[in-house]
Short mmCIF file of C-alpha atoms and ligand atoms in Angstrom, two decimals:
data_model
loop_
_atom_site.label_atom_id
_atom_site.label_comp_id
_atom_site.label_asym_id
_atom_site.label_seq_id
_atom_site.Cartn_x
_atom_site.Cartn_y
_atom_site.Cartn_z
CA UNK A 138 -25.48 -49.20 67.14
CA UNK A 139 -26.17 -51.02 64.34
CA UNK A 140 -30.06 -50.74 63.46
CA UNK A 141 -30.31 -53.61 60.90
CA UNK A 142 -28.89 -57.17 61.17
CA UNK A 143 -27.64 -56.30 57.59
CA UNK A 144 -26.11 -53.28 57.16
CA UNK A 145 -24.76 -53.18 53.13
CA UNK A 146 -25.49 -49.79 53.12
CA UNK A 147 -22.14 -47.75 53.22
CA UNK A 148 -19.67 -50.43 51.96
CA UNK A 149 -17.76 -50.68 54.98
CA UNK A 150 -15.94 -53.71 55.91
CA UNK A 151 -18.63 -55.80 57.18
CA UNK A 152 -16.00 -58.31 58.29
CA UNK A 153 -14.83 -57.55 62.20
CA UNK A 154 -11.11 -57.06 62.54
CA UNK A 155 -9.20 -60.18 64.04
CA UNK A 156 -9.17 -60.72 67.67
CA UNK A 157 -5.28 -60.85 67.58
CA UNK A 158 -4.91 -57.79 66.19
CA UNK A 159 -7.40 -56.33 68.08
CA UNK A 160 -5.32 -57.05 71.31
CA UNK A 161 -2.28 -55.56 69.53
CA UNK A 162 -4.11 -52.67 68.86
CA UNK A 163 -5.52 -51.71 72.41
CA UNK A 164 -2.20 -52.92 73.66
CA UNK A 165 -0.56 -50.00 71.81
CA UNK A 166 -3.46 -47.55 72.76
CA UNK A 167 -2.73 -48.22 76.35
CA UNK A 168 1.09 -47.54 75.46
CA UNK A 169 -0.21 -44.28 73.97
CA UNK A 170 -2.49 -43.34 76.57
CA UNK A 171 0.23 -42.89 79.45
CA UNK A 172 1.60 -39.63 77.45
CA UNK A 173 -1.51 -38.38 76.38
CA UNK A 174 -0.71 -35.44 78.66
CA UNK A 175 1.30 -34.13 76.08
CA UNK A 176 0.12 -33.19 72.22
CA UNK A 177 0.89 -35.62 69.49
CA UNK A 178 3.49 -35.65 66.84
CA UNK A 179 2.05 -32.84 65.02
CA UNK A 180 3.87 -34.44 62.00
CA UNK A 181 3.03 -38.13 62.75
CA UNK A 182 5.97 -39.26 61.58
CA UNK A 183 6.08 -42.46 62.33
CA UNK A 184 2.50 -43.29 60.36
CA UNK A 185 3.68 -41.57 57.24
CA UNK A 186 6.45 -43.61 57.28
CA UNK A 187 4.30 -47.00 58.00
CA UNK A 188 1.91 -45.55 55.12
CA UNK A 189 4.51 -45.07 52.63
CA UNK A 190 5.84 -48.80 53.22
CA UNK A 191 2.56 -50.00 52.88
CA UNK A 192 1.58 -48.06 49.57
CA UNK A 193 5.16 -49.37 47.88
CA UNK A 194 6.07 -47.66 44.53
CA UNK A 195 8.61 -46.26 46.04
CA UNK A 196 6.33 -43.52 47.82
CA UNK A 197 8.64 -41.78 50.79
CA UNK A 198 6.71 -40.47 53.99
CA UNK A 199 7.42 -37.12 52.69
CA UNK A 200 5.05 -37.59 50.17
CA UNK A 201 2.49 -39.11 52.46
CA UNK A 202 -0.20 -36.87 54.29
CA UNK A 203 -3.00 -37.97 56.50
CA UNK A 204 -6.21 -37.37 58.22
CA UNK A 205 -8.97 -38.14 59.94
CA UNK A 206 -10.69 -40.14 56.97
CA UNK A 207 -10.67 -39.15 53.27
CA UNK A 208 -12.88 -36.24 54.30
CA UNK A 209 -10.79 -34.34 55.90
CA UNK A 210 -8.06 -35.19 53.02
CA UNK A 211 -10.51 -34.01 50.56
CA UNK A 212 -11.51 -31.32 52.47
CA UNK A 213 -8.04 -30.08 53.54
CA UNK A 214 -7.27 -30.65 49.71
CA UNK A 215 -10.13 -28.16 49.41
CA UNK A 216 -8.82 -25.49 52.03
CA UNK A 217 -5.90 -25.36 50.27
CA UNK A 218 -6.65 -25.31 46.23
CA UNK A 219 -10.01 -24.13 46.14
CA UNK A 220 -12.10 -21.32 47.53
CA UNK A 221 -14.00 -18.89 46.78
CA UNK A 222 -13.81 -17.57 43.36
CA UNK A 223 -11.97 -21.31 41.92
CA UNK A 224 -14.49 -24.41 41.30
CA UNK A 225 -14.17 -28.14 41.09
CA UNK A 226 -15.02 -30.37 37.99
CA UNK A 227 -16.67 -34.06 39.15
CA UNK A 228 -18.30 -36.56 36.92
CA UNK A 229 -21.47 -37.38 38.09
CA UNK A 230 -22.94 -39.83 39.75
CA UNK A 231 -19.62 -40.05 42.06
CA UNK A 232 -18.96 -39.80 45.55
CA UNK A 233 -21.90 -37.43 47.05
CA UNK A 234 -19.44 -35.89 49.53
CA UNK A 235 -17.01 -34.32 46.93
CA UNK A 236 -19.99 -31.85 45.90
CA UNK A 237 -21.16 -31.42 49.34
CA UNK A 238 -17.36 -30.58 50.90
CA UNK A 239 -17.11 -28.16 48.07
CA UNK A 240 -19.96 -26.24 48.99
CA UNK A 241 -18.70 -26.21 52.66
CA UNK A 242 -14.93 -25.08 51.59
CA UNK A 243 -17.18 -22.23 49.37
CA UNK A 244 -15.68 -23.97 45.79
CA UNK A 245 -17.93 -23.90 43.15
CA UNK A 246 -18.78 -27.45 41.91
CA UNK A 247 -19.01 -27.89 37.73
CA UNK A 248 -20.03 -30.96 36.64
CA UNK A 249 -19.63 -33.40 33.25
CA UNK A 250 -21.17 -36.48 32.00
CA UNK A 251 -19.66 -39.82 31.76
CA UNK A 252 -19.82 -41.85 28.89
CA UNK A 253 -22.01 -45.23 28.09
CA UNK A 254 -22.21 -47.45 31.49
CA UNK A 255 -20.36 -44.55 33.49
CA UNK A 256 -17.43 -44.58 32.07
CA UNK A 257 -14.61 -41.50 30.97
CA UNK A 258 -12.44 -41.74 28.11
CA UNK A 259 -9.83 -39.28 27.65
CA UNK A 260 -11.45 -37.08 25.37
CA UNK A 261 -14.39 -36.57 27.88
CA UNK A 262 -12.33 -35.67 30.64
CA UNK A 263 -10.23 -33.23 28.29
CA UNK A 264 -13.40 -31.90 26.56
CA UNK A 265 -14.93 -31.36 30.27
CA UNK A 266 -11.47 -29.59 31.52
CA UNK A 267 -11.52 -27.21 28.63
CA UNK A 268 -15.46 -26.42 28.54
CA UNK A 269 -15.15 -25.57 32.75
CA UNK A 270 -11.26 -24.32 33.08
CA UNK A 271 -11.74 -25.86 36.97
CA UNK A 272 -8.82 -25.15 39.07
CA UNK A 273 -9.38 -28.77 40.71
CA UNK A 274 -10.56 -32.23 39.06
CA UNK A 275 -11.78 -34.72 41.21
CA UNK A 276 -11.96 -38.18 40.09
CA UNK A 277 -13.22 -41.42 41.94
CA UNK A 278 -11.65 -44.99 40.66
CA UNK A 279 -13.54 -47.46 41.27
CA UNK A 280 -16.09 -44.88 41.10
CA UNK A 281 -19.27 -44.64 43.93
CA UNK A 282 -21.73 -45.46 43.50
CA UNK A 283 -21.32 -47.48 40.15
CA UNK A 284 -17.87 -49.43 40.86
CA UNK A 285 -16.55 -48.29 37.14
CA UNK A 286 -12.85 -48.41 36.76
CA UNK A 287 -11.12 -45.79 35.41
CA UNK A 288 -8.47 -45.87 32.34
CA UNK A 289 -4.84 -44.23 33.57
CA UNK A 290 -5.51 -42.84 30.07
CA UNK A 291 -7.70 -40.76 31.27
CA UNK A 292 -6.01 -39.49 34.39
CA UNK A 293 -2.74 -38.60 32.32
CA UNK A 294 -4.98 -36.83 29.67
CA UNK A 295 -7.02 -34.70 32.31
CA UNK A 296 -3.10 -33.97 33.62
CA UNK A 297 -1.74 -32.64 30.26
CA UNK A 298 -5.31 -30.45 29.96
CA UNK A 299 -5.40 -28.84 33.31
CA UNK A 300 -2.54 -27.14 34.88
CA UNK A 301 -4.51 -27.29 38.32
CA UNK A 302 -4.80 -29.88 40.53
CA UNK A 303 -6.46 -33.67 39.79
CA UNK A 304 -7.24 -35.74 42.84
CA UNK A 305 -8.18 -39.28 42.60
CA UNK A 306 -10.18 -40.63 45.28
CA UNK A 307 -8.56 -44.71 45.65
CA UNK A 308 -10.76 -45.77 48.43
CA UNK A 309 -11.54 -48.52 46.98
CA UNK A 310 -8.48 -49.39 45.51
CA UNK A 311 -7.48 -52.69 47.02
CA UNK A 312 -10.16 -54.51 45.49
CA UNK A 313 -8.94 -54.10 42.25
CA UNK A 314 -8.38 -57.02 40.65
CA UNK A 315 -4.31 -57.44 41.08
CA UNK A 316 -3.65 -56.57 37.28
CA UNK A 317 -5.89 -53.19 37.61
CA UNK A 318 -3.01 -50.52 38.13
CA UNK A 319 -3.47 -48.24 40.20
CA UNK A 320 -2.68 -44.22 39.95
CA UNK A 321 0.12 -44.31 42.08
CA UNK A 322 2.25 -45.43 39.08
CA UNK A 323 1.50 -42.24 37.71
CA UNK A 324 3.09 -39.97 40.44
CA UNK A 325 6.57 -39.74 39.40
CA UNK A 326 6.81 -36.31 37.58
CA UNK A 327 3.56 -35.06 38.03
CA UNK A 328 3.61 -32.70 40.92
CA UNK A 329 -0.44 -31.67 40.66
CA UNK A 330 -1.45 -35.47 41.08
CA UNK A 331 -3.22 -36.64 44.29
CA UNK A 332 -4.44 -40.01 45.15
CA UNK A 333 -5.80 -40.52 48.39
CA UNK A 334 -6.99 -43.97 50.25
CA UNK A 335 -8.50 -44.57 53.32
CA UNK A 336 -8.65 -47.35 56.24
CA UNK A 337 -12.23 -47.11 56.38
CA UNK A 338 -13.05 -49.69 53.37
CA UNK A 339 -10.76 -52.50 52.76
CA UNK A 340 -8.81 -52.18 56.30
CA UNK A 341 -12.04 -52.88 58.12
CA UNK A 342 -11.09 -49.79 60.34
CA UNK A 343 -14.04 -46.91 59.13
CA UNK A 344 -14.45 -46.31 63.13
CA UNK A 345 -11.09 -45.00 64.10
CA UNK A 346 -11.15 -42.68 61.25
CA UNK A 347 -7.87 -42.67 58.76
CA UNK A 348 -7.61 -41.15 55.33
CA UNK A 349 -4.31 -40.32 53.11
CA UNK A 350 -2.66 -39.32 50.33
CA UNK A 351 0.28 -40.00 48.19
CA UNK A 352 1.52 -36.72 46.07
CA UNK A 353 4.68 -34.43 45.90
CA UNK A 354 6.06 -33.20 49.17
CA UNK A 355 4.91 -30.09 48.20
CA UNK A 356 1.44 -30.67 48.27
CA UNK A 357 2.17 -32.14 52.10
CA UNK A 358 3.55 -28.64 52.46
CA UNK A 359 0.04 -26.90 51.46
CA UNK A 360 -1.82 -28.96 53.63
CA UNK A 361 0.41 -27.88 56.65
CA UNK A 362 -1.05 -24.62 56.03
CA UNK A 363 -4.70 -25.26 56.30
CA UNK A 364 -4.72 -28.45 59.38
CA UNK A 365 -5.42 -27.44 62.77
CA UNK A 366 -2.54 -27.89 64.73
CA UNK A 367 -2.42 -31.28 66.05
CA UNK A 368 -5.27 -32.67 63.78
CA UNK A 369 -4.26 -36.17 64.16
CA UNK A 370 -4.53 -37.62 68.04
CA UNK A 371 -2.02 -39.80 69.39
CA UNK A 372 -4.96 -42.61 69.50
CA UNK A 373 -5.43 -42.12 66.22
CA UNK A 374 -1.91 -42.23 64.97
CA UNK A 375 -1.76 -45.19 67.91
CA UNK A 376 -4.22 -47.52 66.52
CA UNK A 377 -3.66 -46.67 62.56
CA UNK A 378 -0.03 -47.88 63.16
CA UNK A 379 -1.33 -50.83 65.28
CA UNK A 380 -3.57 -51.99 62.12
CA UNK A 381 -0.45 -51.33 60.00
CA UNK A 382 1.79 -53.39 61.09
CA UNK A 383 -0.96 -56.64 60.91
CA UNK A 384 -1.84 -55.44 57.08
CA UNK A 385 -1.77 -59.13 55.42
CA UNK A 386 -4.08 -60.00 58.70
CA UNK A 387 -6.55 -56.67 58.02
CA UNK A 388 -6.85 -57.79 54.52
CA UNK A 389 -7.38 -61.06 54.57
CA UNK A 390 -10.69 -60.94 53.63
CA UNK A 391 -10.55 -58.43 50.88
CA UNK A 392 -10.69 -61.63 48.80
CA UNK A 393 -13.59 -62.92 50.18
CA UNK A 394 -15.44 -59.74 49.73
CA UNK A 395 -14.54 -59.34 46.27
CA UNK A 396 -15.44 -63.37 45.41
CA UNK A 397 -19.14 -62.16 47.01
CA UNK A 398 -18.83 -59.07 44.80
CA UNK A 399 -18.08 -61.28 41.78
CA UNK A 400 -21.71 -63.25 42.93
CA UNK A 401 -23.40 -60.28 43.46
CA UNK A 402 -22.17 -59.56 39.40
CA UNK A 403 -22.82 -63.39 38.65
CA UNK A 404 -26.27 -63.62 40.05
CA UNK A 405 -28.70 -60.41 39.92
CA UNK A 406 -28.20 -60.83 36.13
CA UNK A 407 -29.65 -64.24 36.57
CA UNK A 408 -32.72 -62.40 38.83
CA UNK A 409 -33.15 -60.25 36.05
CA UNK A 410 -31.19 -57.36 37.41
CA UNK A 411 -28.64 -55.64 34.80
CA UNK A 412 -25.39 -55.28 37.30
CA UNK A 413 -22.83 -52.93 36.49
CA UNK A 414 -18.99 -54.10 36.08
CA UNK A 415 -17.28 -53.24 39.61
CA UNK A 416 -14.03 -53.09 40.91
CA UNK A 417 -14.85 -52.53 44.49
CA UNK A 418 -17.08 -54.04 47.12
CA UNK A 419 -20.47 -53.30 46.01
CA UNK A 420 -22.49 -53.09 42.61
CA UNK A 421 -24.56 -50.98 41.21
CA UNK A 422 -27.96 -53.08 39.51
CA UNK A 423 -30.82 -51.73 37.88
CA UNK A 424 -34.11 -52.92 36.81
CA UNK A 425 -36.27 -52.16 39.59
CA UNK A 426 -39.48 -50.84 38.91
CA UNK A 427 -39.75 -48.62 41.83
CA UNK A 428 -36.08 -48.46 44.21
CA UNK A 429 -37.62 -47.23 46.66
CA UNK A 430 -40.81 -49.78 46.96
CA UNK A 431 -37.71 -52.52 46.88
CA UNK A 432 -35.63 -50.33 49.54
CA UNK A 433 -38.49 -50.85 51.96
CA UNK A 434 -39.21 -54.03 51.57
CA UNK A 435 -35.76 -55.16 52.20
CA UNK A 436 -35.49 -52.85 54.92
CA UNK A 437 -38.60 -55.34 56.32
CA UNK A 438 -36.02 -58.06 56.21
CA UNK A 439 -33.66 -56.24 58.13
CA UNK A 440 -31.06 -55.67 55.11
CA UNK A 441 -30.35 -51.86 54.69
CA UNK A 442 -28.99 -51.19 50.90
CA UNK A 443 -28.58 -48.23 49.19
CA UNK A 444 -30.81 -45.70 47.09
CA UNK A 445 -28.48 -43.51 45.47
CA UNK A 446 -31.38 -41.81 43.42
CA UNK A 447 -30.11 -43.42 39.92
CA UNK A 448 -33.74 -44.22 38.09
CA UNK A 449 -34.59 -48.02 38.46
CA UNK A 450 -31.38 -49.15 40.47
CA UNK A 451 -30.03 -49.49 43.54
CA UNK A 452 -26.64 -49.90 45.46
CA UNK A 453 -25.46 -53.30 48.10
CA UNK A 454 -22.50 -53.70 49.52
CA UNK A 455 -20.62 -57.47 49.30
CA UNK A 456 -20.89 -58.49 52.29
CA UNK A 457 -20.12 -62.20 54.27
CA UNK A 458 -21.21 -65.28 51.83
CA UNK A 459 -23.68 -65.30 54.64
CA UNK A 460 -25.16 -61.56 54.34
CA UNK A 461 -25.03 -62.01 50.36
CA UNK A 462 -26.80 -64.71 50.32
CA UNK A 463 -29.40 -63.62 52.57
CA UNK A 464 -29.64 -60.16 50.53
CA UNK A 465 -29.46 -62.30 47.30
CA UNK A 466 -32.73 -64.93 48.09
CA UNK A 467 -34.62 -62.31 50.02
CA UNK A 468 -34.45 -59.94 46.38
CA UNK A 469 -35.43 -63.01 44.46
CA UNK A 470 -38.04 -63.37 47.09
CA UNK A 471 -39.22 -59.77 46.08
CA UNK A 472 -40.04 -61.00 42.44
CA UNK A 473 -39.45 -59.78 39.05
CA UNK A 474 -38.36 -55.99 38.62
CA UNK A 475 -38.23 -55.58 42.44
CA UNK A 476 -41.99 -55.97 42.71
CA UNK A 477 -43.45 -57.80 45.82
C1 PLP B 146 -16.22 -44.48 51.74
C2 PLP B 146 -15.51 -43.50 50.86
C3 PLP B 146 -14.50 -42.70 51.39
C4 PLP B 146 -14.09 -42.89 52.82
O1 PLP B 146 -14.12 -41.80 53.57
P1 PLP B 146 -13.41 -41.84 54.99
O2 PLP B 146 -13.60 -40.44 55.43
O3 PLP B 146 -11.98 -42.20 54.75
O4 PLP B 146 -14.10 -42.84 55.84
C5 PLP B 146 -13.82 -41.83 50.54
N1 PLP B 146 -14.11 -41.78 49.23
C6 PLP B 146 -15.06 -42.57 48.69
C7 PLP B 146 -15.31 -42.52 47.24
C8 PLP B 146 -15.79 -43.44 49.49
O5 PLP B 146 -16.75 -44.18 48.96
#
């Protein structure tokens, strides 16, 4: 399935999951599979619960929801708050699919520029809220494609100037550095504040598809009205609480990747490359003469990056010291600028 022999396209996990747990988890498929006559837990219980243990803060599973991946969280978030006739503020470049799930939930999608080396202060997210009025404000931290952190300044200013809903899209949120706090502290007393994660990054688990989100109960409540029933299979909720309960095991390696993220930052400076500051597996660099001339050639030596159509730059996932390396002497290879 997968075409290249390094794929550091879509900053998944390129680590495989432990064999151990791997057992564990098709042990408690099997479990799962002798009832699979009858429809799941409609509420999955029992993973809300799990997820609320392992987010901490004191989160209770009645402020957990879930789905299959962050795009149906988004998406359900969506269904329920936007619409026709309401729109959806973004600060671009982010995460492609928050525009794109917009258009498909008919919310009109209003966007703002960052400030110097993508970055928001407060008073450009509270200038952008009161220039567009948007009923929803979508934020991304660390953001995609550029890896920029994201003040909780901001996210409590955009609060205070919006009395609809901000979501903040965490899937990258475990490779933070362990100091970098993370919105979640924020959720007491602010019943309009989403943060969702996902299993697809840093729990090396993008193919069984599980997204969530932390907010008040009653946002769990809206959601109820726009899932299909029984949304969530009993595989799903089966393997999610499998790679649950072996979480220190699933991210082991979330070091590791962010060490090769630190050498991605480290060393395309010393190609030439200007990198910018990430907090989560992959960096943005630019200095390429043409992206997509360097894309290709790359692609020649079987590593698949990312053009996210930002002028003179491209996107790589950290991958294995192995696959970093390779990506890292194969650019140098390439020459100055990208050229070859
Ligand atoms: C990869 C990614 C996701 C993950 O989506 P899933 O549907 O959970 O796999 C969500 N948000 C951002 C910003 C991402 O980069």
């Amino acid at each position: 399935m997968v075409p290249v022999r390094y794929a550091l396209n879509v900053n998944e996990n390129t680590h495989p999951i432990p064999e151990s747990v791997a057992r564990d988890i098709v042990e408690r498929l099997a479990h799962a599979v002798l009832t699979v006559n009858r429809y799941p837990d409609r509420e999955f219980t029992a993973l809300r619960e799990s997820l609320a243990a392992y987010l901490g803060h004191g989160i209770t599973a009645e402020q957990v929801w879930a789905a299959n991946g962050s795009n149906e969280i988004i998406q359900q978030t969506l269904q329920a708050f936007g619409g026709p006739g309401r729109s959806a503020l973004g600060f671009p470049p982010t995460y492609s699919m928050h525009p794109i799930i917009a258009a498909g939930t008919g919310t009109t999608w209003v966007t703002a520029d960052r400030d110097v080396d993508y970055t928001i202060s407060s008073e450009t997210a509270v200038a952008a809220i009161e220039a567009h009025r948007p009923d929803l404000v979508f934020f991304c931290a660390p953001n995609n494609p550029t890896g920029t952190s994201l003040p909780l300044e901001a996210i409590e200013a955009a609060y205070e100037a919006t009395d609809g809903i901000v979501f903040v899209d965490e899937a990258y949120a475990e490779f933070m550095p362990a100091d970098a706090p993370s919105a979640l502290t924020l959720l007491p007393g602010r019943e309009r504040l989403l943060i969702s994660r996902t299993m697809s990054k840093a729990f090396a688990l993008a193919g069984a598809r599980l997204g969530y989100l932390a907010a008040d109960p009653a946002v769990a409540d809206a959601l109820r009205l726009v899932r299909l029933p029984y949304h969530l299979s009993a595989l799903t909720q089966a393997a999610s609480l499998a790679a649950l309960a072996h979480a220190p095991e699933m991210l082991a390696m979330v070091d590791d990747i962010a060490a090769q993220r630190d050498r991605l930052l480290l060393e395309l400076p010393q190609l030439g490359y200007r990198a910018f500051d990430s907090q989560a597996n992959f960096v943005l660099f630019e200095g390429l003469d043409d992206p997509g001339a360097t894309f290709r050639a790359l692609l020649e030596r079987d590593i698949l990056i990312r053009d996210v159509g930002i002028p003179g730059a491209l996107r790589v996932t950290a991958g294995t010291a192995e696959e970093t390396g390779f990506f890292l002497r194969s650019l140098a290879d390439l020459g100055p600028r990208g050229a070859h």
